[in-house]
Coordinates of C-alpha atoms in Angstrom, one line a residue:
M33 CA 0.0 0.0 0.0
K34 CA 1.9 3.0 -1.3
N35 CA -0.6 5.8 -0.8
N36 CA -0.3 7.7 2.5
F37 CA -3.9 7.6 3.5
S38 CA -3.2 9.7 6.6
Q39 CA -2.8 12.7 4.3
H40 CA -6.4 12.4 3.5
I41 CA -7.7 12.2 7.1
R42 CA -8.7 15.3 9.0
V43 CA -8.8 13.6 12.3
N44 CA -9.5 16.7 14.3
K45 CA -12.5 17.5 12.2
L46 CA -14.1 14.0 12.2
D47 CA -17.1 13.5 14.4
F48 CA -18.2 10.2 15.9
N49 CA -20.6 9.6 13.0
S50 CA -17.8 9.6 10.5
I51 CA -15.6 7.3 12.5
Y52 CA -18.5 5.0 13.0
K53 CA -19.2 5.0 9.3
N54 CA -15.5 4.0 8.6
I55 CA -15.7 1.1 11.0
E56 CA -19.1 0.1 9.7
D57 CA -17.5 0.0 6.3
I58 CA -15.0 -2.5 7.6
N59 CA -17.6 -4.7 9.2
S60 CA -20.6 -4.6 6.9
E61 CA -19.9 -2.9 3.6
F62 CA -16.7 -4.9 3.0
R63 CA -18.5 -8.2 3.7
K64 CA -21.3 -7.0 1.4
Q65 CA -18.9 -6.2 -1.4
I66 CA -17.0 -9.5 -1.0
F67 CA -20.3 -11.4 -1.0
E68 CA -21.5 -9.6 -4.2
S69 CA -18.1 -10.1 -5.9
M70 CA -18.1 -13.8 -5.1
E71 CA -21.6 -14.1 -6.5
V72 CA -20.5 -12.5 -9.7
L73 CA -17.4 -14.8 -9.8
A74 CA -19.6 -17.8 -9.3
E75 CA -22.0 -16.9 -12.0
S76 CA -19.8 -15.5 -14.8
M77 CA -16.1 -16.0 -13.8
P78 CA -15.0 -12.4 -14.7
S79 CA -11.6 -10.9 -13.8
L80 CA -10.8 -10.3 -10.2
V81 CA -11.1 -6.5 -10.5
E82 CA -14.2 -6.3 -8.4
L83 CA -12.7 -8.4 -5.6
K84 CA -9.6 -6.3 -5.8
E85 CA -11.6 -3.1 -5.4
A86 CA -13.4 -4.5 -2.4
L87 CA -10.1 -5.4 -0.8
E88 CA -8.7 -2.0 -1.4
S89 CA -11.7 -0.4 0.1
F90 CA -11.3 -2.5 3.2
T91 CA -7.6 -1.6 3.4
D92 CA -8.4 2.1 3.2
N93 CA -10.8 2.0 6.0
V94 CA -8.6 -0.1 8.3
A95 CA -5.8 2.4 7.7
K96 CA -8.0 5.3 8.7
I97 CA -9.3 3.7 11.9
N98 CA -5.8 2.6 12.8
S99 CA -4.4 6.1 12.3
I100 CA -7.1 7.6 14.7
F101 CA -6.2 5.2 17.5
I102 CA -2.5 5.6 17.2
R103 CA -3.0 9.4 17.2
Y104 CA -4.4 9.1 20.7
D105 CA -1.5 6.9 21.9
Y106 CA -3.3 3.5 21.6
P107 CA -1.5 0.6 19.9
P108 CA -2.5 -0.5 16.4
I109 CA -5.9 -2.2 16.2
D110 CA -4.6 -5.7 15.3
Y111 CA -5.7 -7.3 18.6
I112 CA -8.7 -5.0 19.3
D113 CA -12.2 -6.3 18.3
I114 CA -13.2 -3.5 16.0
H115 CA -16.7 -4.8 15.6
E116 CA -17.2 -4.5 19.3
V117 CA -15.6 -1.0 19.5
M118 CA -18.0 0.0 16.7
N119 CA -20.9 -0.6 19.1
Y120 CA -19.5 1.8 21.7
I121 CA -18.7 4.4 19.0
E122 CA -22.3 4.2 17.9
M123 CA -23.5 4.9 21.4
N124 CA -21.5 8.1 21.3
S125 CA -22.2 9.2 17.7
N126 CA -24.4 12.2 18.6
Q127 CA -22.3 14.7 16.7
Q128 CA -19.5 14.8 19.3
Q129 CA -16.1 15.8 18.1
I130 CA -13.4 13.2 18.4
T131 CA -11.3 14.1 21.4
K132 CA -8.9 12.2 23.6
E133 CA -11.4 12.2 26.4
N134 CA -14.1 10.6 24.2
I135 CA -11.7 8.0 22.7
N136 CA -10.6 7.1 26.2
L137 CA -14.2 6.7 27.4
I138 CA -15.0 4.4 24.5
M139 CA -11.9 2.3 25.0
T140 CA -12.3 1.9 28.7
R141 CA -15.9 0.8 28.3
Y142 CA -14.9 -1.6 25.6
F143 CA -12.0 -2.9 27.6
D144 CA -14.0 -3.5 30.8
E145 CA -17.0 -5.1 29.1
I146 CA -15.4 -7.0 26.3
H147 CA -11.6 -7.1 26.1
F148 CA -10.6 -7.8 29.7
N149 CA -12.1 -11.3 29.8
H150 CA -10.4 -12.2 26.5
L151 CA -7.1 -10.8 27.7
E152 CA -7.4 -12.6 31.0
S153 CA -7.9 -15.9 29.3
Q154 CA -5.1 -15.3 26.8
V155 CA -2.5 -14.4 29.4
A156 CA -2.8 -17.9 30.9
T157 CA -1.6 -19.3 27.5
Y158 CA 1.2 -16.8 26.9
N159 CA 4.5 -18.3 25.9
L160 CA 6.3 -16.9 28.9
P161 CA 7.8 -18.3 32.1
Q162 CA 5.2 -19.3 34.6
E163 CA 6.6 -16.6 37.0
E164 CA 5.8 -13.9 34.4
I165 CA 2.3 -15.3 33.8
T166 CA 1.7 -15.2 37.6
I167 CA 2.8 -11.5 37.7
L168 CA 0.5 -10.6 34.8
K169 CA -2.4 -12.4 36.4
E170 CA -1.9 -10.4 39.6
I171 CA -1.7 -7.2 37.5
L172 CA -5.0 -8.0 35.9
D173 CA -6.4 -8.8 39.3
G174 CA -5.2 -5.4 40.5
Y175 CA -6.9 -3.8 37.5
K176 CA -10.2 -5.4 38.6
H177 CA -9.8 -3.8 42.0
G178 CA -8.9 -0.4 40.7
Y179 CA -5.3 -0.5 41.9
Y180 CA -4.0 1.6 39.0
Y181 CA -1.2 3.2 40.9
L182 CA 0.2 -0.2 41.7
I183 CA -0.3 -2.0 38.4
I184 CA 1.1 0.7 36.0
P185 CA 4.7 0.7 37.5
A186 CA 4.5 -3.1 37.5
L187 CA 3.4 -3.1 33.8
L188 CA 6.2 -0.7 32.8
A189 CA 8.8 -3.0 34.5
R190 CA 7.3 -6.1 32.8
L191 CA 7.3 -4.4 29.5
E192 CA 11.0 -3.7 29.7
G193 CA 11.7 -7.3 30.7
L194 CA 9.5 -8.5 27.9
I195 CA 11.6 -6.5 25.3
F196 CA 14.9 -7.9 26.4
N197 CA 13.9 -11.4 27.4
S198 CA 12.0 -12.0 24.1
V199 CA 15.2 -11.8 22.1
N200 CA 17.3 -13.8 24.6
Y201 CA 19.5 -10.8 25.4
K202 CA 22.2 -11.2 28.1
G203 CA 24.1 -8.3 29.5
R204 CA 23.7 -4.7 30.7
T205 CA 20.6 -2.9 29.3
S206 CA 20.1 0.6 28.1
Y207 CA 17.5 2.6 26.3
Y208 CA 19.6 2.5 23.2
L209 CA 19.4 -1.3 23.2
F210 CA 15.7 -1.1 24.1
N211 CA 15.2 1.0 21.0
I212 CA 17.0 -1.4 18.7
V213 CA 14.6 -4.2 19.8
I214 CA 11.6 -2.0 19.2
E215 CA 12.9 -0.8 15.8
E216 CA 13.8 -4.3 14.5
T217 CA 10.7 -6.0 15.9
I218 CA 8.1 -3.6 14.5
N219 CA 9.9 -3.4 11.2
K220 CA 9.7 -7.2 10.9
Y221 CA 6.1 -7.3 12.1
K222 CA 5.3 -4.6 9.5
S223 CA 6.9 -6.7 6.7
N224 CA 4.3 -9.4 7.3
H225 CA 1.4 -7.0 8.0
D226 CA 1.8 -4.3 5.3
Y227 CA -1.7 -3.1 5.3
Y228 CA -1.4 0.1 7.3
V229 CA 0.1 3.5 6.6
D230 CA 3.8 3.6 6.8
D231 CA 3.6 6.8 8.9
D232 CA 1.6 4.9 11.6
Y233 CA 4.3 2.3 12.1
D234 CA 6.8 5.1 12.5
K235 CA 4.5 6.8 15.1
I236 CA 4.1 3.6 17.1
K237 CA 7.9 3.1 17.1
E238 CA 8.4 6.7 18.2
Y239 CA 5.9 6.2 21.0
Y240 CA 7.8 3.2 22.5
K241 CA 11.3 4.6 21.8
Y242 CA 10.8 8.2 23.0
K243 CA 7.4 9.3 24.2
L244 CA 6.9 6.4 26.7
K245 CA 10.2 7.2 28.3
S246 CA 10.9 10.8 27.6
N247 CA 13.1 13.0 29.8
F248 CA 11.4 15.1 32.5
E249 CA 12.4 17.6 35.1
F250 CA 11.2 17.8 38.7
G251 CA 8.9 20.7 38.9
D252 CA 7.6 20.2 35.4
G253 CA 3.9 20.9 35.4
N254 CA 3.2 19.7 31.9
M255 CA 3.2 15.9 32.4
N256 CA 0.9 14.3 29.8
G257 CA 0.2 10.6 29.2
I258 CA 2.3 7.8 30.5
N259 CA 5.9 8.7 31.2
R260 CA 8.0 5.8 32.5
N261 CA 10.8 8.0 33.9
S262 CA 8.6 10.4 35.8
I263 CA 6.6 7.5 37.3
M264 CA 9.5 5.3 38.2
H265 CA 11.6 8.1 39.6
G266 CA 8.8 9.2 41.9
Y267 CA 7.8 12.6 40.3
D268 CA 4.4 11.9 38.6
N269 CA 1.7 11.2 41.2
K270 CA -1.3 11.5 39.0
Y271 CA -0.6 8.6 36.6
G272 CA -3.0 6.1 38.3
T273 CA -6.0 6.4 36.0
K274 CA -8.1 3.7 34.5
Q275 CA -7.4 5.2 31.0
N276 CA -3.6 4.9 31.5
A277 CA -4.0 1.3 32.8
V278 CA -6.1 0.3 29.8
M279 CA -3.7 1.9 27.4
L280 CA -0.7 0.2 28.9
L281 CA -2.3 -3.2 29.0
L282 CA -3.2 -2.9 25.3
H283 CA 0.3 -1.9 24.5
F284 CA 1.7 -4.8 26.4
E285 CA -0.6 -7.2 24.5
Y286 CA 0.4 -5.7 21.2
L287 CA 4.1 -5.9 21.8
Y288 CA 3.8 -9.4 23.2
H289 CA 2.3 -10.6 19.9
C290 CA 4.9 -8.6 17.8
L291 CA 7.8 -10.2 19.8
T292 CA 6.4 -13.7 19.8
K293 CA 6.1 -13.7 16.0
L294 CA 9.9 -13.3 15.7
S295 CA 11.7 -16.4 14.4
E296 CA 14.7 -17.8 16.3
N297 CA 17.0 -16.5 13.5
E298 CA 15.4 -13.1 13.7
K299 CA 15.9 -13.0 17.5
K300 CA 19.6 -13.9 17.0
D301 CA 20.0 -11.2 14.4
I302 CA 18.5 -8.6 16.8
C303 CA 20.6 -9.8 19.7
N304 CA 23.8 -9.6 17.5
K305 CA 23.0 -6.0 16.6
M306 CA 22.6 -5.2 20.3
Q307 CA 25.9 -6.8 21.1
N308 CA 27.6 -4.9 18.4
K309 CA 26.3 -1.6 19.6
K310 CA 27.4 -2.1 23.3

C-alpha cells in the first residue's frame, strides 16, 4: 500500500458519526462487497477486478481507523475487536467531536465489558515463564480492584523485561538497546502486515522509543500521558488512572504478539545487533 492515507484524514474534524461509518464499512460494507463479488465470480467468472476493489476499500478504512487510535496513543488495532468497538462508538455518535477524552471513554468501556475477559484468558496461555504469567495475572487482578497506581509501574517493568527477554538478550541494558529491539521487531512485524500507513508504524515506534520514556524535570507541570521515567523516579503522582492502565495493558498485549512472532533466527539477528552496539 503506497498511498499515504493519513494525508487524506482530517482527524481533528471528524465526528463520531464519521468514525462509526468508517468502522461500519469495515464490518458490513466490506462483507457485502465481498459477497457480491463472489456471487459474480460464481456466475460468470470475470476478472478479479471487483474483488480487488473491495479489498482496497477494506484496506483504506482499516488504515484510517488505525491512524485515529495511534494518534491518541493507543496501539494498532490488530488485537482489538473493531466490531465491538463500533458498538461503543455508535453509542457516542451524537455529533460529538473526536477528542482524547471521548476516545478514552469508548476504549475503557470496551476494555471493561469485552476485552478484559479475553485478555485474562489469553494471558494464561502466553509463551512466557510461569513466573511472568503469575505476575501478569496479579496485574489483571489489580486492575479489577482499581489498583491503577500499583499496576502501572509493574506493567512498565514487565514491558522492559519482555523486550529484552524475548530476544534472549544477556548483559547490561540501556534505552539505546531497548530502541534497537523496538525498531527491529516492529519493522519485521510490518513486513508481514503491510496493510497500514507507513507513517503509523513510524509513530508507534516513536511512542515506544521516545514518548513512553521521555526525559522530564522535577517541577515540570506539563506531564501528559504515561511517562516511564517520571513515574519510576517518583515525580508523577497523577498517573494512576483507568485510562492509563487500559492503554498500557493494550500496548503490552500488542508488543507481546509482535515479539512472539519473531523467528529464532530473527531473535539472533537482533541480539547480535545489540551486542555490536554495546
